[in-house]
Amino acid sequence: METIRCGSCGGSIGEDEWDKCPLCGESINGDADEIDEDELLSDHLSAAEEEIEFLKQQNARLHKRIAKLLEQNKGKKKATRRKQRNH
């Protein structure tokens, strides 16, 4: 089954709505593009893979930041303990 997209707004057009777009009301003529479902799924898969890669990189950056903050916090705790013992 193929999905028809409106040439104006990109809205999905069902088989019973071949004459006009349900979103924008634009009359469908030569502007409508037929999109193969496999191509559409492939595009979604590519976008999802890019999002996963971005999230992995962001996760690594956050882990480094957390490790740095924990290390800084250790130093502050030790300094506070020394001050308390000296007073």
PDB file of N, CA and C in Angstrom, residues 1-76:
ATOM      1  N   MET A   1       0.846  -1.182   0.000  1.00  0.00           N
ATOM      2  CA  MET A   1       0.000   0.000   0.000  1.00  0.00           C
ATOM      3  C   MET A   1       0.891   1.246   0.000  1.00  0.00           C
ATOM      4  N   GLU A   2       0.544   2.192  -0.823  1.00  0.00           N
ATOM      5  CA  GLU A   2       1.331   3.411  -0.930  1.00  0.00           C
ATOM      6  C   GLU A   2       0.628   4.560  -0.232  1.00  0.00           C
ATOM      7  N   THR A   3       1.426   5.452   0.333  1.00  0.00           N
ATOM      8  CA  THR A   3       0.897   6.635   0.994  1.00  0.00           C
ATOM      9  C   THR A   3       0.997   7.802   0.027  1.00  0.00           C
ATOM     10  N   ILE A   4      -0.052   8.579  -0.053  1.00  0.00           N
ATOM     11  CA  ILE A   4      -0.037   9.775  -0.891  1.00  0.00           C
ATOM     12  C   ILE A   4       0.145  10.966   0.035  1.00  0.00           C
ATOM     13  N   ARG A   5       1.054  11.859  -0.319  1.00  0.00           N
ATOM     14  CA  ARG A   5       1.328  13.063   0.471  1.00  0.00           C
ATOM     15  C   ARG A   5       0.888  14.295  -0.318  1.00  0.00           C
ATOM     16  N   CYS A   6       0.331  15.253   0.388  1.00  0.00           N
ATOM     17  CA  CYS A   6      -0.068  16.521  -0.219  1.00  0.00           C
ATOM     18  C   CYS A   6       1.186  17.276  -0.646  1.00  0.00           C
ATOM     19  N   GLY A   7       1.164  17.832  -1.839  1.00  0.00           N
ATOM     20  CA  GLY A   7       2.300  18.602  -2.337  1.00  0.00           C
ATOM     21  C   GLY A   7       2.461  19.935  -1.623  1.00  0.00           C
ATOM     22  N   SER A   8       1.395  20.438  -1.003  1.00  0.00           N
ATOM     23  CA  SER A   8       1.456  21.736  -0.321  1.00  0.00           C
ATOM     24  C   SER A   8       1.915  21.623   1.120  1.00  0.00           C
ATOM     25  N   CYS A   9       1.237  20.762   1.890  1.00  0.00           N
ATOM     26  CA  CYS A   9       1.530  20.707   3.327  1.00  0.00           C
ATOM     27  C   CYS A   9       2.196  19.411   3.766  1.00  0.00           C
ATOM     28  N   GLY A  10       2.240  18.397   2.898  1.00  0.00           N
ATOM     29  CA  GLY A  10       2.853  17.124   3.259  1.00  0.00           C
ATOM     30  C   GLY A  10       1.920  16.206   4.014  1.00  0.00           C
ATOM     31  N   GLY A  11       0.647  16.589   4.141  1.00  0.00           N
ATOM     32  CA  GLY A  11      -0.328  15.774   4.865  1.00  0.00           C
ATOM     33  C   GLY A  11      -0.575  14.442   4.182  1.00  0.00           C
ATOM     34  N   SER A  12      -0.916  13.437   4.969  1.00  0.00           N
ATOM     35  CA  SER A  12      -1.191  12.106   4.459  1.00  0.00           C
ATOM     36  C   SER A  12      -2.612  12.061   3.900  1.00  0.00           C
ATOM     37  N   ILE A  13      -2.749  11.519   2.714  1.00  0.00           N
ATOM     38  CA  ILE A  13      -4.044  11.477   2.049  1.00  0.00           C
ATOM     39  C   ILE A  13      -4.465  10.029   1.897  1.00  0.00           C
ATOM     40  N   GLY A  14      -5.610   9.678   2.474  1.00  0.00           N
ATOM     41  CA  GLY A  14      -6.129   8.319   2.381  1.00  0.00           C
ATOM     42  C   GLY A  14      -6.745   8.052   1.020  1.00  0.00           C
ATOM     43  N   GLU A  15      -7.010   6.766   0.750  1.00  0.00           N
ATOM     44  CA  GLU A  15      -7.548   6.385  -0.553  1.00  0.00           C
ATOM     45  C   GLU A  15      -8.929   6.980  -0.807  1.00  0.00           C
ATOM     46  N   ASP A  16      -9.706   7.228   0.259  1.00  0.00           N
ATOM     47  CA  ASP A  16     -11.047   7.779   0.082  1.00  0.00           C
ATOM     48  C   ASP A  16     -11.027   9.304  -0.040  1.00  0.00           C
ATOM     49  N   GLU A  17      -9.866   9.919   0.061  1.00  0.00           N
ATOM     50  CA  GLU A  17      -9.739  11.379   0.021  1.00  0.00           C
ATOM     51  C   GLU A  17      -8.868  11.829  -1.147  1.00  0.00           C
ATOM     52  N   TRP A  18      -8.939  11.136  -2.264  1.00  0.00           N
ATOM     53  CA  TRP A  18      -8.037  11.411  -3.375  1.00  0.00           C
ATOM     54  C   TRP A  18      -8.211  12.803  -3.968  1.00  0.00           C
ATOM     55  N   ASP A  19      -9.374  13.436  -3.778  1.00  0.00           N
ATOM     56  CA  ASP A  19      -9.603  14.712  -4.453  1.00  0.00           C
ATOM     57  C   ASP A  19      -9.046  15.918  -3.711  1.00  0.00           C
ATOM     58  N   LYS A  20      -8.944  15.865  -2.365  1.00  0.00           N
ATOM     59  CA  LYS A  20      -8.359  17.002  -1.640  1.00  0.00           C
ATOM     60  C   LYS A  20      -7.732  16.556  -0.321  1.00  0.00           C
ATOM     61  N   CYS A  21      -6.801  17.361   0.166  1.00  0.00           N
ATOM     62  CA  CYS A  21      -6.063  17.072   1.399  1.00  0.00           C
ATOM     63  C   CYS A  21      -6.956  17.351   2.611  1.00  0.00           C
ATOM     64  N   PRO A  22      -7.010  16.427   3.593  1.00  0.00           N
ATOM     65  CA  PRO A  22      -7.831  16.653   4.781  1.00  0.00           C
ATOM     66  C   PRO A  22      -7.252  17.723   5.710  1.00  0.00           C
ATOM     67  N   LEU A  23      -5.951  18.008   5.607  1.00  0.00           N
ATOM     68  CA  LEU A  23      -5.338  18.998   6.489  1.00  0.00           C
ATOM     69  C   LEU A  23      -5.487  20.420   5.980  1.00  0.00           C
ATOM     70  N   CYS A  24      -5.100  20.650   4.733  1.00  0.00           N
ATOM     71  CA  CYS A  24      -5.107  22.022   4.221  1.00  0.00           C
ATOM     72  C   CYS A  24      -6.239  22.288   3.238  1.00  0.00           C
ATOM     73  N   GLY A  25      -6.933  21.233   2.788  1.00  0.00           N
ATOM     74  CA  GLY A  25      -8.039  21.400   1.853  1.00  0.00           C
ATOM     75  C   GLY A  25      -7.607  21.652   0.422  1.00  0.00           C
ATOM     76  N   GLU A  26      -6.316  21.583   0.172  1.00  0.00           N
ATOM     77  CA  GLU A  26      -5.769  21.811  -1.171  1.00  0.00           C
ATOM     78  C   GLU A  26      -6.268  20.725  -2.123  1.00  0.00           C
ATOM     79  N   SER A  27      -6.715  21.139  -3.311  1.00  0.00           N
ATOM     80  CA  SER A  27      -7.124  20.173  -4.327  1.00  0.00           C
ATOM     81  C   SER A  27      -5.897  19.391  -4.771  1.00  0.00           C
ATOM     82  N   ILE A  28      -6.066  18.111  -4.901  1.00  0.00           N
ATOM     83  CA  ILE A  28      -4.939  17.259  -5.284  1.00  0.00           C
ATOM     84  C   ILE A  28      -4.933  17.131  -6.798  1.00  0.00           C
ATOM     85  N   ASN A  29      -3.813  17.525  -7.366  1.00  0.00           N
ATOM     86  CA  ASN A  29      -3.621  17.364  -8.802  1.00  0.00           C
ATOM     87  C   ASN A  29      -2.241  16.772  -9.007  1.00  0.00           C
ATOM     88  N   GLY A  30      -1.462  17.306  -9.876  1.00  0.00           N
ATOM     89  CA  GLY A  30      -0.120  16.784 -10.136  1.00  0.00           C
ATOM     90  C   GLY A  30       0.866  17.058  -9.019  1.00  0.00           C
ATOM     91  N   ASP A  31       0.468  17.835  -7.991  1.00  0.00           N
ATOM     92  CA  ASP A  31       1.386  18.170  -6.905  1.00  0.00           C
ATOM     93  C   ASP A  31       1.567  17.034  -5.904  1.00  0.00           C
ATOM     94  N   ALA A  32       0.641  16.098  -5.876  1.00  0.00           N
ATOM     95  CA  ALA A  32       0.724  15.012  -4.895  1.00  0.00           C
ATOM     96  C   ALA A  32       1.838  14.051  -5.293  1.00  0.00           C
ATOM     97  N   ASP A  33       2.649  13.676  -4.332  1.00  0.00           N
ATOM     98  CA  ASP A  33       3.759  12.758  -4.565  1.00  0.00           C
ATOM     99  C   ASP A  33       3.444  11.412  -3.932  1.00  0.00           C
ATOM    100  N   GLU A  34       3.666  10.338  -4.683  1.00  0.00           N
ATOM    101  CA  GLU A  34       3.497   9.006  -4.124  1.00  0.00           C
ATOM    102  C   GLU A  34       4.787   8.622  -3.414  1.00  0.00           C
ATOM    103  N   ILE A  35       4.653   8.112  -2.187  1.00  0.00           N
ATOM    104  CA  ILE A  35       5.815   7.727  -1.398  1.00  0.00           C
ATOM    105  C   ILE A  35       5.707   6.244  -1.075  1.00  0.00           C
ATOM    106  N   ASP A  36       6.734   5.526  -1.393  1.00  0.00           N
ATOM    107  CA  ASP A  36       6.784   4.102  -1.110  1.00  0.00           C
ATOM    108  C   ASP A  36       6.952   3.904   0.392  1.00  0.00           C
ATOM    109  N   GLU A  37       6.185   2.966   0.980  1.00  0.00           N
ATOM    110  CA  GLU A  37       6.264   2.731   2.427  1.00  0.00           C
ATOM    111  C   GLU A  37       7.664   2.307   2.858  1.00  0.00           C
ATOM    112  N   ASP A  38       8.343   1.498   2.036  1.00  0.00           N
ATOM    113  CA  ASP A  38       9.703   1.073   2.376  1.00  0.00           C
ATOM    114  C   ASP A  38      10.641   2.270   2.459  1.00  0.00           C
ATOM    115  N   GLU A  39      10.478   3.208   1.540  1.00  0.00           N
ATOM    116  CA  GLU A  39      11.306   4.414   1.548  1.00  0.00           C
ATOM    117  C   GLU A  39      11.016   5.243   2.796  1.00  0.00           C
ATOM    118  N   LEU A  40       9.737   5.352   3.145  1.00  0.00           N
ATOM    119  CA  LEU A  40       9.339   6.108   4.326  1.00  0.00           C
ATOM    120  C   LEU A  40       9.902   5.466   5.594  1.00  0.00           C
ATOM    121  N   LEU A  41       9.793   4.136   5.693  1.00  0.00           N
ATOM    122  CA  LEU A  41      10.335   3.426   6.856  1.00  0.00           C
ATOM    123  C   LEU A  41      11.850   3.554   6.919  1.00  0.00           C
ATOM    124  N   SER A  42      12.495   3.509   5.771  1.00  0.00           N
ATOM    125  CA  SER A  42      13.945   3.662   5.719  1.00  0.00           C
ATOM    126  C   SER A  42      14.359   5.042   6.224  1.00  0.00           C
ATOM    127  N   ASP A  43      13.599   6.071   5.828  1.00  0.00           N
ATOM    128  CA  ASP A  43      13.886   7.427   6.299  1.00  0.00           C
ATOM    129  C   ASP A  43      13.726   7.526   7.812  1.00  0.00           C
ATOM    130  N   HIS A  44      12.651   6.917   8.338  1.00  0.00           N
ATOM    131  CA  HIS A  44      12.422   6.943   9.783  1.00  0.00           C
ATOM    132  C   HIS A  44      13.524   6.189  10.523  1.00  0.00           C
ATOM    133  N   LEU A  45      13.962   5.062   9.961  1.00  0.00           N
ATOM    134  CA  LEU A  45      15.032   4.276  10.570  1.00  0.00           C
ATOM    135  C   LEU A  45      16.332   5.069  10.594  1.00  0.00           C
ATOM    136  N   SER A  46      16.645   5.739   9.505  1.00  0.00           N
ATOM    137  CA  SER A  46      17.863   6.556   9.456  1.00  0.00           C
ATOM    138  C   SER A  46      17.816   7.669  10.493  1.00  0.00           C
ATOM    139  N   ALA A  47      16.667   8.320  10.605  1.00  0.00           N
ATOM    140  CA  ALA A  47      16.519   9.398  11.591  1.00  0.00           C
ATOM    141  C   ALA A  47      16.655   8.850  13.010  1.00  0.00           C
ATOM    142  N   ALA A  48      16.087   7.675  13.263  1.00  0.00           N
ATOM    143  CA  ALA A  48      16.183   7.065  14.592  1.00  0.00           C
ATOM    144  C   ALA A  48      17.628   6.689  14.906  1.00  0.00           C
ATOM    145  N   GLU A  49      18.356   6.167  13.922  1.00  0.00           N
ATOM    146  CA  GLU A  49      19.758   5.809  14.136  1.00  0.00           C
ATOM    147  C   GLU A  49      20.599   7.046  14.436  1.00  0.00           C
ATOM    148  N   GLU A  50      20.321   8.151  13.743  1.00  0.00           N
ATOM    149  CA  GLU A  50      21.036   9.402  14.014  1.00  0.00           C
ATOM    150  C   GLU A  50      20.733   9.895  15.429  1.00  0.00           C
ATOM    151  N   GLU A  51      19.478   9.790  15.843  1.00  0.00           N
ATOM    152  CA  GLU A  51      19.079  10.215  17.188  1.00  0.00           C
ATOM    153  C   GLU A  51      19.767   9.355  18.249  1.00  0.00           C
ATOM    154  N   ILE A  52      19.858   8.045  18.009  1.00  0.00           N
ATOM    155  CA  ILE A  52      20.530   7.139  18.947  1.00  0.00           C
ATOM    156  C   ILE A  52      21.997   7.517  19.072  1.00  0.00           C
ATOM    157  N   GLU A  53      22.659   7.789  17.959  1.00  0.00           N
ATOM    158  CA  GLU A  53      24.075   8.165  17.982  1.00  0.00           C
ATOM    159  C   GLU A  53      24.269   9.468  18.755  1.00  0.00           C
ATOM    160  N   PHE A  54      23.390  10.445  18.520  1.00  0.00           N
ATOM    161  CA  PHE A  54      23.460  11.715  19.247  1.00  0.00           C
ATOM    162  C   PHE A  54      23.292  11.482  20.748  1.00  0.00           C
ATOM    163  N   LEU A  55      22.316  10.653  21.122  1.00  0.00           N
ATOM    164  CA  LEU A  55      22.066  10.394  22.543  1.00  0.00           C
ATOM    165  C   LEU A  55      23.230   9.648  23.195  1.00  0.00           C
ATOM    166  N   LYS A  56      23.874   8.756  22.455  1.00  0.00           N
ATOM    167  CA  LYS A  56      25.054   8.067  22.989  1.00  0.00           C
ATOM    168  C   LYS A  56      26.172   9.064  23.280  1.00  0.00           C
ATOM    169  N   GLN A  57      26.388   9.991  22.352  1.00  0.00           N
ATOM    170  CA  GLN A  57      27.428  11.005  22.551  1.00  0.00           C
ATOM    171  C   GLN A  57      27.084  11.911  23.723  1.00  0.00           C
ATOM    172  N   GLN A  58      25.831  12.302  23.822  1.00  0.00           N
ATOM    173  CA  GLN A  58      25.397  13.155  24.928  1.00  0.00           C
ATOM    174  C   GLN A  58      25.542  12.411  26.258  1.00  0.00           C
ATOM    175  N   ASN A  59      25.207  11.133  26.273  1.00  0.00           N
ATOM    176  CA  ASN A  59      25.337  10.311  27.471  1.00  0.00           C
ATOM    177  C   ASN A  59      26.797  10.244  27.918  1.00  0.00           C
ATOM    178  N   ALA A  60      27.709  10.065  26.973  1.00  0.00           N
ATOM    179  CA  ALA A  60      29.136  10.008  27.302  1.00  0.00           C
ATOM    180  C   ALA A  60      29.610  11.337  27.889  1.00  0.00           C
ATOM    181  N   ARG A  61      29.164  12.448  27.294  1.00  0.00           N
ATOM    182  CA  ARG A  61      29.538  13.767  27.829  1.00  0.00           C
ATOM    183  C   ARG A  61      29.010  13.951  29.251  1.00  0.00           C
ATOM    184  N   LEU A  62      27.778  13.532  29.487  1.00  0.00           N
ATOM    185  CA  LEU A  62      27.193  13.681  30.820  1.00  0.00           C
ATOM    186  C   LEU A  62      27.916  12.817  31.851  1.00  0.00           C
ATOM    187  N   HIS A  63      28.308  11.607  31.453  1.00  0.00           N
ATOM    188  CA  HIS A  63      29.058  10.743  32.371  1.00  0.00           C
ATOM    189  C   HIS A  63      30.402  11.379  32.740  1.00  0.00           C
ATOM    190  N   LYS A  64      31.074  11.982  31.762  1.00  0.00           N
ATOM    191  CA  LYS A  64      32.342  12.664  32.042  1.00  0.00           C
ATOM    192  C   LYS A  64      32.118  13.831  32.990  1.00  0.00           C
ATOM    193  N   ARG A  65      31.061  14.583  32.759  1.00  0.00           N
ATOM    194  CA  ARG A  65      30.743  15.742  33.609  1.00  0.00           C
ATOM    195  C   ARG A  65      30.432  15.286  35.035  1.00  0.00           C
ATOM    196  N   ILE A  66      29.660  14.225  35.173  1.00  0.00           N
ATOM    197  CA  ILE A  66      29.323  13.695  36.503  1.00  0.00           C
ATOM    198  C   ILE A  66      30.579  13.234  37.223  1.00  0.00           C
ATOM    199  N   ALA A  67      31.463  12.520  36.508  1.00  0.00           N
ATOM    200  CA  ALA A  67      32.709  12.053  37.120  1.00  0.00           C
ATOM    201  C   ALA A  67      33.551  13.233  37.591  1.00  0.00           C
ATOM    202  N   LYS A  68      33.611  14.287  36.785  1.00  0.00           N
ATOM    203  CA  LYS A  68      34.376  15.478  37.152  1.00  0.00           C
ATOM    204  C   LYS A  68      33.781  16.132  38.400  1.00  0.00           C
ATOM    205  N   LEU A  69      32.467  16.261  38.447  1.00  0.00           N
ATOM    206  CA  LEU A  69      31.806  16.878  39.604  1.00  0.00           C
ATOM    207  C   LEU A  69      31.981  16.035  40.872  1.00  0.00           C
ATOM    208  N   LEU A  70      31.913  14.714  40.722  1.00  0.00           N
ATOM    209  CA  LEU A  70      32.125  13.839  41.882  1.00  0.00           C
ATOM    210  C   LEU A  70      33.545  13.987  42.414  1.00  0.00           C
ATOM    211  N   GLU A  71      34.500  14.099  41.500  1.00  0.00           N
ATOM    212  CA  GLU A  71      35.899  14.266  41.902  1.00  0.00           C
ATOM    213  C   GLU A  71      36.087  15.598  42.628  1.00  0.00           C
ATOM    214  N   GLN A  72      35.479  16.656  42.113  1.00  0.00           N
ATOM    215  CA  GLN A  72      35.560  17.962  42.775  1.00  0.00           C
ATOM    216  C   GLN A  72      34.905  17.912  44.153  1.00  0.00           C
ATOM    217  N   ASN A  73      33.798  17.206  44.251  1.00  0.00           N
ATOM    218  CA  ASN A  73      33.070  17.100  45.512  1.00  0.00           C
ATOM    219  C   ASN A  73      33.899  16.353  46.560  1.00  0.00           C
ATOM    220  N   LYS A  74      34.652  15.336  46.130  1.00  0.00           N
ATOM    221  CA  LYS A  74      35.518  14.603  47.067  1.00  0.00           C
ATOM    222  C   LYS A  74      36.522  15.546  47.710  1.00  0.00           C
ATOM    223  N   GLY A  75      37.139  16.379  46.892  1.00  0.00           N
ATOM    224  CA  GLY A  75      38.127  17.328  47.395  1.00  0.00           C
ATOM    225  C   GLY A  75      37.517  18.295  48.395  1.00  0.00           C
ATOM    226  N   LYS A  76      36.318  18.742  48.155  1.00  0.00           N
ATOM    227  CA  LYS A  76      35.648  19.676  49.062  1.00  0.00           C
ATOM    228  C   LYS A  76      35.311  19.002  50.385  1.00  0.00           C
TER     229      LYS A  76
END
